[in-house]
Amino acid sequence: MKIAVVGGGLAGLSAAVRLAGEGHEVSIFEKNSHLGGKMNVWKSEGYTFDMGPTIITMPAVLERLFTSVGRRMEDYLQMVSLDPQWRTFFADGSQFDLFSSLEGMTAEMNRFAPDQMANYLQFLSYAHRMYDISEKWFFWKPWGSLKDVLGAGSFGPQSLSLAAAIDPMTSMHQAIRKHFTDPRLAQLFEHFVQYVGSSPFLAPAILSLIPWVQIGQGCWYPIGGTGSIARALGKLCDELGVEVHTDTAVEKIEIRGGRAAGVVVEGGSFYDADVVIANSDIVRTFRDLLPSEESEQYLRKHSAQLEPACSGVVLYLGCSKRFPNLLHHDFFFSSNSDEEFRDLYERRIPHADPTIYLAIPSRTDPTVAPQGCEAVYALVHTPYISPEFDWKTGAQTYRDIIVDKMERCGMAGLKESIVTERMITPLDLESLYWVNKGAIYGVVTKRGLTSAFKTGNRSKTKGLYFAGGSVNPGAGVPMVLMSGQIAAQCVLEDMGTGDRIKNNMNQNARV
Ligand SMILES: Cc1cc2nc3c(=O)[nH]c(=O)nc-3n(C[C@H](O)[C@H](O)[C@H](O)COP(=O)(O)OP(=O)(O)OC[C@H]3O[C@@H](n4cnc5c(N)ncnc54)[C@H](O)[C@@H]3O)c2cc1C
């Protein structure tokens, strides 16, 4: 079978690897000159910056991809687990390290807020339960609606107990506040919902699984930078004979006789295919690559489900000094998280005292900065592009607000130490990766039947499949790697070779 993949992001790469591993003729069409999409790298003056993802969770999802094509992940990547995972700084001047190990967490909690340890353990058990439910019902499946899920278990007592178990009436905010009475810890754990760029007031409680995924399964870093994951997948594609067309934008997905027939690229060349997998942003796919009355209707009908997740500003700062008081991952929290979330998700303006997330991989990995220096990445989440804020005129002032806060929060001497610098804004994210309104994490996750689910991986159009952060199961490195593998599974099932794959999927479901 000939398979065309639109976009060489992590989801496109994982679908390509999986299908090439089954002997299919796979071609990737990527508009940029690099593979990996948002897992992009910028090098300058001896510094190496991962431009997108920096926190890697659930490495077993990636490992499964390697195993599925008869490879060992450790032959391609050197993954290290970080513990403590984060150092967090609060507006009242206090500081807390998040540990994965129980011993580390007990000692830190005894120092910081001894009365909260029991609450923490109860929360962890709740979060673990949410993870188990997700793993059983939602992960590794091509679901596009609750009907798909309930239908699968045949509607009855089991599905009713599922509906109750996911705590459907509770928001992430309520779930966290129910467990923690210390507002600082509530702020810390609530912040995990930013991994999917959604508001804790609107996101469902089941997303409490995210802290468990990191604390229970580890916070990982591949030596050489997270970009090594994209490079490893590119190498796998090479070994498996995938044809890669970089600097090649797809202009249209060709539909003939009601089924996908190939892609038309910039310049007009047509590449025929039996199957097309779109790793491009779902809204842009329907709007730009499949223009039709039907697509318009889909976008209108599902506008709530397709609302973009948050965007962000990222600074990459090559510094000629070290910051030994910081860890690999750090957070300088805002003074009022409720107001911060309201600005991001309701008022749609950048917050004046933003939470700043820092990745300083040079704390772990000497290869990413010159000796005695630090490669600093600072990410501030912002609303997606909207008329409420003009990034063309407002970006520089916002950059200064971020750098001033970093200096105030313990990075004295930062400004004078910067030897190389780059900033990306929501406008850059939109143009770099062709994502709807600069969204970092695809589409928002909200409670409610119409918006809790993402677009499914199997299109109504025969031969067309979707993979990536804006479709099922959602955004973030592990989820998009899963998404690509699910799309590949759908292709294989639809061509009648899926049984073996399906069993294989179930066998490995516990990651
Ligand atoms: C600043 C930032 C920080 C992040 N931090 C984390 C983190 O710490 N941990 C984590 O797990 N996740 C993080 N994420 C999210 C994570 O990076 C994404 O969820 C994931 O990489 C998305 O992968 P994807 O394959 O869905 O899409 P993308 O990476 O967007 O790939 C899609 C590809 O398709 C290409 N494309 C689009 N349209 C076309 C077309 N018409 N023709 C050809 N090519 C096309 C694009 O150029 C792109 O390369 C972060 C993202 C960003 C931007």
Coordinates of C-alpha atoms and ligand atoms in Angstrom, one line a residue:
M1 CA 0.0 0.0 0.0
K2 CA 1.1 3.6 -0.7
I3 CA 0.7 5.8 2.3
A4 CA 1.2 9.6 2.3
V5 CA 1.7 11.4 5.7
V6 CA 1.1 15.1 5.8
G7 CA 3.5 16.6 8.3
G8 CA 6.6 15.2 9.9
G9 CA 5.7 16.0 13.5
L10 CA 6.1 13.3 16.2
A11 CA 2.6 11.9 15.4
G12 CA 3.4 11.7 11.7
L13 CA 6.7 10.1 12.3
S14 CA 5.3 7.5 14.6
A15 CA 2.5 6.6 12.1
A16 CA 5.1 6.4 9.4
V17 CA 7.5 4.2 11.4
R18 CA 4.7 1.8 12.4
L19 CA 3.4 1.4 8.9
A20 CA 6.8 1.2 7.2
G21 CA 7.6 -1.5 9.8
E22 CA 4.7 -3.5 8.3
G23 CA 6.2 -3.3 4.9
H24 CA 4.1 -0.4 3.4
E25 CA 5.5 2.2 1.1
V26 CA 5.4 5.4 3.2
S27 CA 6.1 9.0 2.2
I28 CA 6.2 12.0 4.6
F29 CA 5.6 15.5 3.3
E30 CA 6.8 18.2 5.7
K31 CA 6.7 21.9 5.0
N32 CA 9.8 22.7 7.2
S33 CA 13.3 21.6 6.5
H34 CA 13.4 19.6 9.8
L35 CA 11.5 16.6 11.0
G36 CA 9.9 16.5 14.5
G37 CA 7.5 19.6 14.1
K38 CA 7.4 21.4 17.4
M39 CA 10.2 19.3 18.7
N40 CA 12.5 21.7 17.0
V41 CA 16.0 22.8 17.8
W42 CA 17.8 26.1 17.7
K43 CA 21.6 26.3 17.9
S44 CA 23.6 29.5 18.4
E45 CA 27.0 30.5 19.8
G46 CA 27.7 27.0 21.1
Y47 CA 24.3 26.7 22.9
T48 CA 21.7 24.2 21.9
F49 CA 18.0 24.9 22.7
D50 CA 15.1 22.6 22.4
M51 CA 12.5 25.0 21.1
G52 CA 9.4 23.0 22.1
P53 CA 8.9 20.1 24.5
T54 CA 11.3 19.8 27.4
I55 CA 9.5 17.6 29.8
I56 CA 9.2 14.0 28.6
T57 CA 6.7 11.7 30.4
M58 CA 5.5 8.1 29.6
P59 CA 8.6 7.0 27.7
A60 CA 7.0 3.6 27.5
V61 CA 4.8 4.9 24.6
L62 CA 7.9 5.7 22.7
E63 CA 9.6 2.5 23.6
R64 CA 6.6 0.6 22.3
L65 CA 7.1 2.2 18.9
F66 CA 10.7 1.0 18.8
T67 CA 9.7 -2.5 19.9
S68 CA 6.9 -2.7 17.3
V69 CA 9.6 -2.5 14.6
G70 CA 12.0 -4.8 16.3
R71 CA 14.3 -2.2 17.7
R72 CA 15.5 -1.3 21.2
M73 CA 15.0 2.3 22.3
E74 CA 18.2 2.2 24.3
D75 CA 20.2 1.7 21.1
Y76 CA 18.9 5.1 19.9
L77 CA 18.4 7.2 23.1
Q78 CA 20.0 7.7 26.5
M79 CA 17.0 8.6 28.7
V80 CA 17.7 9.8 32.3
S81 CA 15.1 10.3 35.0
L82 CA 15.1 13.5 36.9
D83 CA 14.4 13.6 40.7
P84 CA 13.7 16.1 42.0
Q85 CA 11.6 16.8 39.0
W86 CA 10.8 20.5 39.5
R87 CA 11.9 23.4 41.8
T88 CA 9.0 25.8 42.3
F89 CA 9.1 29.3 43.7
F90 CA 6.0 31.0 45.1
A91 CA 5.0 34.6 45.3
D92 CA 5.4 34.6 49.1
G93 CA 9.1 33.7 48.7
S94 CA 8.8 30.0 49.7
Q95 CA 10.3 27.3 47.6
F96 CA 9.3 23.6 47.1
D97 CA 10.9 20.7 45.3
L98 CA 8.7 18.2 43.7
F99 CA 10.1 14.6 44.1
S100 CA 9.1 11.4 42.5
S101 CA 10.5 9.3 45.3
L102 CA 8.3 8.9 48.4
E103 CA 11.3 9.5 50.7
G104 CA 12.2 12.7 48.9
M105 CA 8.6 13.9 48.9
T106 CA 8.1 13.1 52.6
A107 CA 11.2 15.0 53.7
E108 CA 10.3 18.0 51.5
M109 CA 6.7 18.0 52.7
N110 CA 7.8 17.8 56.3
R111 CA 9.8 20.9 55.7
F112 CA 7.2 22.8 53.7
A113 CA 3.7 21.9 54.9
P114 CA 3.7 18.8 57.1
D115 CA -0.1 18.7 57.5
Q116 CA -0.4 18.2 53.7
M117 CA 1.4 14.9 53.3
A118 CA -1.8 12.8 53.9
N119 CA -3.7 15.0 51.4
Y120 CA -0.9 14.5 48.9
L121 CA -1.1 10.7 49.3
Q122 CA -4.8 10.8 48.9
F123 CA -4.5 13.0 45.8
L124 CA -1.9 10.7 44.3
S125 CA -4.2 7.7 44.8
Y126 CA -7.1 9.6 43.2
A127 CA -4.8 10.7 40.3
H128 CA -3.6 7.1 39.9
R129 CA -7.2 5.9 39.7
M130 CA -7.9 8.5 36.9
Y131 CA -4.9 7.2 35.0
D132 CA -6.1 3.5 35.3
I133 CA -9.5 4.5 34.0
S134 CA -8.0 6.3 31.1
E135 CA -5.7 3.5 30.3
K136 CA -8.5 1.0 30.3
W137 CA -11.1 3.0 28.4
F138 CA -9.4 5.8 26.4
F139 CA -5.8 5.2 25.6
W140 CA -4.7 3.4 22.5
K141 CA -8.2 3.7 21.0
P142 CA -9.4 5.9 18.0
W143 CA -12.4 7.4 19.9
G144 CA -14.1 10.5 18.7
S145 CA -17.0 10.6 21.1
L146 CA -18.5 9.2 24.3
K147 CA -20.8 7.1 22.1
D148 CA -17.8 5.3 20.7
V149 CA -16.6 4.5 24.3
L150 CA -19.9 3.4 25.7
G151 CA -20.8 1.5 22.6
A152 CA -17.5 -0.4 22.9
G153 CA -18.4 -1.8 26.3
S154 CA -22.0 -2.3 25.2
F155 CA -24.1 0.3 27.0
G156 CA -25.1 -1.1 30.4
P157 CA -24.0 -1.2 34.1
Q158 CA -20.3 -1.2 33.1
S159 CA -20.6 2.0 31.1
L160 CA -22.7 3.7 33.8
S161 CA -20.0 2.8 36.4
L162 CA -17.4 4.2 34.0
A163 CA -19.4 7.5 33.7
A164 CA -19.5 7.8 37.5
A165 CA -15.9 6.8 38.0
I166 CA -14.5 9.6 35.8
D167 CA -16.0 12.1 38.3
P168 CA -17.8 13.9 35.4
M169 CA -19.3 16.8 37.3
T170 CA -16.0 17.8 38.9
S171 CA -13.4 20.2 37.3
M172 CA -9.7 19.8 37.6
H173 CA -9.7 22.9 39.8
Q174 CA -12.3 21.4 42.2
A175 CA -10.5 18.1 42.3
I176 CA -7.2 19.7 43.3
R177 CA -8.8 22.2 45.8
K178 CA -10.7 19.2 47.4
H179 CA -7.4 17.6 48.2
F180 CA -5.1 20.5 49.1
T181 CA -5.8 23.1 51.7
D182 CA -2.4 24.8 51.2
P183 CA -3.0 27.3 48.3
R184 CA 0.6 26.9 47.2
L185 CA 0.4 23.2 46.7
A186 CA -3.0 23.6 45.0
Q187 CA -1.4 26.1 42.6
L188 CA 1.4 23.7 41.9
F189 CA -0.8 20.6 41.2
E190 CA -3.3 22.7 39.3
H191 CA -0.5 23.9 37.0
F192 CA -0.2 20.4 35.5
V193 CA -3.3 21.1 33.4
Q194 CA -1.1 23.5 31.4
Y195 CA 0.5 20.4 29.9
V196 CA -2.6 20.3 27.7
G197 CA -3.1 24.1 27.5
S198 CA -6.5 24.2 29.2
S199 CA -8.2 26.0 32.0
P200 CA -8.4 24.1 35.3
F201 CA -11.9 25.7 35.8
L202 CA -13.2 24.1 32.6
A203 CA -11.0 20.9 32.3
P204 CA -12.4 17.7 33.6
A205 CA -11.1 16.1 36.9
I206 CA -9.9 13.1 34.9
L207 CA -6.9 15.2 33.9
S208 CA -5.6 14.8 37.4
L209 CA -4.0 11.8 35.8
I210 CA -1.3 14.1 34.5
P211 CA 0.5 14.6 37.8
W212 CA 0.4 10.9 38.4
V213 CA 1.9 10.2 35.0
Q214 CA 4.9 12.4 35.9
I215 CA 5.3 11.6 39.6
G216 CA 4.5 7.9 39.3
Q217 CA 6.3 7.1 36.0
G218 CA 9.0 9.7 36.0
C219 CA 10.1 12.9 34.4
W220 CA 12.6 12.0 31.6
Y221 CA 15.3 13.7 29.6
P222 CA 17.2 12.3 26.6
I223 CA 20.9 13.3 26.8
G224 CA 21.7 15.6 23.9
G225 CA 18.2 17.3 24.3
T226 CA 14.6 16.4 23.6
G227 CA 15.4 16.9 19.9
S228 CA 17.2 13.6 20.0
I229 CA 13.8 11.9 20.0
A230 CA 12.9 13.5 16.7
R231 CA 16.3 12.6 15.3
A232 CA 15.9 9.0 16.5
L233 CA 12.6 8.7 14.8
G234 CA 14.0 10.3 11.6
K235 CA 16.7 7.6 11.7
L236 CA 14.2 4.9 12.1
C237 CA 12.3 6.2 9.1
D238 CA 15.5 6.1 7.2
E239 CA 16.2 2.5 8.2
L240 CA 12.7 1.4 7.3
G241 CA 12.8 3.0 3.9
V242 CA 10.3 5.9 4.5
E243 CA 10.6 8.5 1.7
V244 CA 11.0 11.9 3.3
H245 CA 10.1 15.1 1.5
T246 CA 11.1 18.1 3.6
D247 CA 10.5 21.7 2.5
T248 CA 7.4 20.3 0.8
A249 CA 4.1 21.8 1.8
V250 CA 0.9 19.9 1.0
E251 CA -1.7 22.2 -0.5
K252 CA -4.5 19.7 -0.9
I253 CA -5.6 16.2 0.1
E254 CA -7.1 14.8 -3.1
I255 CA -10.4 13.0 -2.7
R256 CA -11.6 10.9 -5.6
G257 CA -14.8 8.8 -5.7
G258 CA -15.3 9.4 -2.0
R259 CA -11.9 8.3 -0.8
A260 CA -8.5 9.7 -0.3
A261 CA -6.3 9.4 -3.4
G262 CA -3.1 11.3 -2.6
V263 CA -1.8 14.8 -2.0
V264 CA -1.0 17.8 -4.1
V265 CA 2.1 19.7 -3.0
E266 CA 3.2 23.3 -3.5
G267 CA 4.0 23.8 -7.2
G268 CA 1.2 21.4 -8.2
S269 CA 2.8 18.0 -8.2
F270 CA 0.4 15.2 -7.4
Y271 CA 1.5 12.1 -5.3
D272 CA -1.0 9.3 -5.4
A273 CA -1.6 7.2 -2.3
D274 CA -4.0 4.6 -1.1
V275 CA -4.1 6.1 2.3
V276 CA -3.5 9.7 3.6
I277 CA -2.6 10.4 7.2
A278 CA -2.9 14.1 8.2
N279 CA -0.6 15.1 11.0
S280 CA -1.4 18.7 10.3
D281 CA -3.6 20.8 12.7
I282 CA -7.1 19.5 12.4
V283 CA -8.8 22.9 11.8
R284 CA -6.2 23.8 9.1
T285 CA -6.6 20.4 7.6
F286 CA -10.3 20.8 7.1
R287 CA -10.1 24.5 6.2
D288 CA -7.1 24.5 3.9
L289 CA -6.4 21.0 2.7
L290 CA -10.0 19.7 2.3
P291 CA -12.0 22.8 1.3
S292 CA -15.6 21.8 0.8
E293 CA -19.1 22.6 2.1
E294 CA -18.8 19.4 4.2
S295 CA -15.6 20.6 5.9
E296 CA -17.2 24.0 6.6
Q297 CA -20.1 22.2 8.2
Y298 CA -17.8 20.1 10.3
L299 CA -15.9 23.1 11.5
R300 CA -19.2 25.0 12.4
K301 CA -20.8 22.0 14.1
H302 CA -17.7 21.2 16.2
S303 CA -16.5 24.7 16.9
A304 CA -16.6 24.2 20.7
Q305 CA -14.6 21.0 20.5
L306 CA -12.1 22.6 18.1
E307 CA -11.4 25.7 20.2
P308 CA -7.5 26.1 20.3
A309 CA -5.6 25.4 23.4
C310 CA -3.4 28.1 24.8
S311 CA -0.4 29.5 23.1
G312 CA 2.8 30.9 24.5
V313 CA 5.9 33.0 24.4
V314 CA 9.3 31.3 24.6
L315 CA 12.6 32.9 25.3
Y316 CA 15.9 31.1 24.5
L317 CA 18.7 32.7 26.4
G318 CA 22.3 31.7 26.1
C319 CA 23.9 32.9 29.4
S320 CA 27.6 33.3 30.1
K321 CA 27.1 32.4 33.8
R322 CA 25.5 29.5 35.8
F323 CA 22.5 29.6 38.1
P324 CA 23.3 26.9 40.7
N325 CA 20.2 27.7 42.7
L326 CA 18.0 26.3 39.9
L327 CA 17.3 22.8 38.7
H328 CA 16.7 21.4 35.3
H329 CA 13.0 22.3 35.5
D330 CA 11.8 25.4 37.5
F331 CA 8.7 27.4 38.0
F332 CA 8.3 31.0 39.1
F333 CA 4.7 31.0 39.9
S334 CA 2.2 33.9 39.6
S335 CA 0.9 35.6 42.7
N336 CA -2.8 34.9 41.8
S337 CA -3.3 31.7 39.8
D338 CA -7.1 32.2 39.5
E339 CA -6.7 35.6 37.9
E340 CA -3.9 34.2 35.7
F341 CA -6.1 31.5 34.3
R342 CA -9.0 33.9 33.9
D343 CA -6.7 36.2 31.8
L344 CA -5.5 33.2 29.7
Y345 CA -8.8 31.5 29.1
E346 CA -11.6 34.1 29.6
R347 CA -10.2 37.6 29.0
R348 CA -7.6 36.4 26.5
I349 CA -4.9 38.7 27.5
P350 CA -1.3 37.8 28.6
H351 CA -1.1 37.9 32.4
A352 CA 0.9 40.8 33.9
D353 CA 2.6 38.6 36.6
P354 CA 2.9 35.4 34.6
T355 CA 4.0 31.9 35.8
I356 CA 7.3 31.3 34.1
Y357 CA 8.5 27.8 33.4
L358 CA 12.2 27.4 33.0
A359 CA 14.1 24.5 31.3
I360 CA 17.8 24.6 32.0
P361 CA 19.1 21.3 30.5
S362 CA 22.7 22.4 31.1
R363 CA 22.0 21.5 34.8
T364 CA 21.9 17.9 33.6
D365 CA 23.6 17.8 30.3
P366 CA 27.0 19.5 29.6
T367 CA 26.6 19.1 25.9
V368 CA 24.0 21.9 25.5
A369 CA 26.0 24.9 26.6
P370 CA 29.7 26.0 26.7
Q371 CA 31.5 25.2 30.0
G372 CA 30.5 27.5 32.9
C373 CA 27.4 28.7 30.9
E374 CA 23.7 27.9 30.9
A375 CA 21.2 27.4 28.1
V376 CA 18.0 28.9 29.6
Y377 CA 14.5 28.3 28.1
A378 CA 11.7 30.3 29.5
L379 CA 8.1 29.5 28.6
V380 CA 5.1 31.7 29.5
H381 CA 1.7 30.5 28.5
T382 CA -0.5 33.1 26.8
P383 CA -4.0 33.0 25.1
Y384 CA -4.2 31.9 21.5
I385 CA -4.2 34.6 18.9
S386 CA -7.2 36.8 19.2
P387 CA -8.1 40.5 18.6
E388 CA -7.8 41.1 22.4
F389 CA -3.9 41.3 22.1
D390 CA -1.6 42.5 19.3
W391 CA 1.6 40.5 19.4
K392 CA 3.2 42.6 16.7
T393 CA 3.3 45.6 19.0
G394 CA 3.2 44.0 22.4
A395 CA 5.8 41.2 22.2
Q396 CA 8.9 43.2 23.2
T397 CA 7.3 44.7 26.3
Y398 CA 6.1 41.3 27.4
R399 CA 9.6 39.9 26.9
D400 CA 10.9 42.6 29.3
I401 CA 8.2 41.7 31.9
I402 CA 9.4 38.1 31.8
V403 CA 13.1 38.8 32.0
D404 CA 12.5 41.3 34.9
K405 CA 10.6 38.7 36.8
M406 CA 13.3 36.1 36.2
E407 CA 15.9 38.5 37.7
R408 CA 13.7 39.3 40.7
C409 CA 13.0 35.6 41.4
G410 CA 16.6 34.6 41.8
M411 CA 18.4 35.0 38.5
A412 CA 20.5 38.0 39.5
G413 CA 22.8 39.1 36.7
L414 CA 20.7 37.4 34.0
K415 CA 20.4 40.4 31.7
E416 CA 24.1 41.1 31.5
S417 CA 24.9 37.5 31.0
I418 CA 22.9 37.0 27.8
V419 CA 25.2 36.3 24.9
T420 CA 22.6 35.0 22.4
E421 CA 18.8 35.3 22.5
R422 CA 15.7 34.4 20.5
M423 CA 12.0 34.8 21.2
I424 CA 9.0 33.1 19.7
T425 CA 5.4 34.4 20.1
P426 CA 2.0 33.0 19.2
L427 CA 2.4 34.5 15.7
D428 CA 5.7 32.6 15.2
L429 CA 4.1 29.3 16.5
E430 CA 1.4 29.8 13.9
S431 CA 3.7 30.4 11.1
L432 CA 6.4 27.8 12.1
Y433 CA 4.0 24.8 12.5
W434 CA 0.8 26.0 10.7
V435 CA -1.3 25.6 13.9
N436 CA -4.6 27.2 14.4
K437 CA -4.2 30.6 16.1
G438 CA -0.8 29.7 17.5
A439 CA -2.1 26.9 19.7
I440 CA 0.7 24.9 21.4
Y441 CA -1.3 22.0 22.5
G442 CA -3.9 21.5 19.8
V443 CA -7.5 22.0 21.0
V444 CA -8.7 22.7 24.6
T445 CA -10.0 20.0 26.8
K446 CA -13.3 20.9 28.5
R447 CA -15.9 19.1 30.5
G448 CA -19.2 18.3 28.7
L449 CA -20.3 15.9 26.1
T450 CA -19.6 18.2 23.1
S451 CA -16.1 19.2 24.0
A452 CA -14.6 16.5 26.2
F453 CA -13.6 14.4 23.1
K454 CA -11.2 15.3 20.3
T455 CA -11.7 14.5 16.7
G456 CA -11.3 10.7 16.2
N457 CA -8.4 9.2 14.2
R458 CA -10.5 7.7 11.5
S459 CA -12.2 10.1 9.1
K460 CA -15.6 9.5 7.6
T461 CA -13.8 9.7 4.2
K462 CA -12.3 6.3 3.3
G463 CA -8.6 6.1 3.3
L464 CA -8.1 9.3 5.4
Y465 CA -6.9 9.3 9.0
F466 CA -5.8 11.9 11.5
A467 CA -2.9 12.0 14.0
G468 CA -1.5 14.6 16.3
G469 CA -2.1 16.9 19.2
S470 CA -5.4 18.4 17.9
V471 CA -7.0 15.0 17.5
N472 CA -7.5 11.9 19.8
P473 CA -6.1 11.3 22.4
G474 CA -4.6 14.9 22.6
A475 CA -1.5 16.9 22.9
G476 CA 1.9 16.4 24.6
V477 CA 4.7 14.1 23.4
P478 CA 3.4 10.8 24.8
M479 CA -0.2 11.5 23.5
V480 CA 0.9 12.4 20.0
L481 CA 3.2 9.4 19.8
M482 CA 0.2 7.3 20.8
S483 CA -2.0 9.2 18.3
G484 CA 0.3 8.3 15.4
Q485 CA 0.3 4.6 16.5
I486 CA -3.5 4.6 16.8
A487 CA -3.9 6.0 13.3
A488 CA -1.5 3.3 12.0
Q489 CA -3.5 0.7 13.8
C490 CA -6.7 2.0 12.2
V491 CA -5.1 1.8 8.7
L492 CA -4.0 -1.8 9.4
E493 CA -7.4 -2.9 10.8
D494 CA -9.2 -1.3 7.8
M495 CA -7.0 -3.2 5.4
G496 CA -7.8 -6.5 7.3
T497 CA -4.4 -7.0 9.0
G498 CA -5.5 -5.3 12.2
D499 CA -6.2 -8.3 14.4
R500 CA -2.6 -9.1 15.1
I501 CA -1.9 -5.4 15.7
K502 CA -4.9 -5.0 17.9
N503 CA -3.8 -7.9 20.1
N504 CA -0.4 -6.5 20.2
M505 CA -1.9 -3.2 21.3
N506 CA -3.9 -4.8 24.1
Q507 CA -0.9 -6.9 25.3
N508 CA 1.1 -3.7 25.7
A509 CA -1.7 -1.5 27.0
R510 CA -0.1 -1.2 30.5
V511 CA 2.7 1.3 29.8
Ligands
LIG1 C1 6.9 25.7 23.4 C2 6.4 24.4 23.5 C3 6.6 23.6 24.7 C4 6.1 22.4 24.8 N1 6.4 21.6 25.9 C5 6.0 20.3 26.0 C6 6.6 19.5 27.0 O1 7.4 19.9 27.9 N2 6.2 18.2 27.1 C7 5.3 17.7 26.2 O2 5.0 16.5 26.2 N3 4.8 18.4 25.2 C8 5.2 19.7 25.1 N4 4.7 20.5 24.0 C9 3.7 20.0 23.1 C10 4.3 19.0 22.1 O3 5.4 19.6 21.5 C11 3.2 18.8 21.0 O4 2.0 18.3 21.6 C12 3.7 17.8 20.0 O5 5.1 17.9 19.6 C13 2.9 17.9 18.7 O6 3.2 17.0 17.8 P1 2.3 16.8 16.5 O7 2.9 15.7 15.7 O8 0.9 16.7 16.8 O9 2.3 18.2 15.7 P2 3.5 19.1 15.2 O10 4.7 19.0 16.0 O11 2.9 20.5 15.1 O12 3.8 18.6 13.7 C14 3.0 18.8 12.6 C15 3.9 19.0 11.5 O13 3.1 19.2 10.3 C16 3.7 20.1 9.5 N5 2.6 20.6 8.6 C17 1.5 21.2 8.9 N6 0.7 21.5 7.8 C18 1.4 21.0 6.8 C19 1.2 20.9 5.4 N7 0.1 21.4 4.8 N8 2.1 20.4 4.6 C20 3.3 19.9 5.1 N9 3.6 19.9 6.4 C21 2.6 20.5 7.2 C22 4.2 21.2 10.4 O14 5.2 21.9 9.8 C23 4.7 20.3 11.6 O15 6.1 19.9 11.4 C24 5.3 21.8 23.8 C25 5.1 22.5 22.6 C26 5.6 23.8 22.5 C27 5.4 24.5 21.2

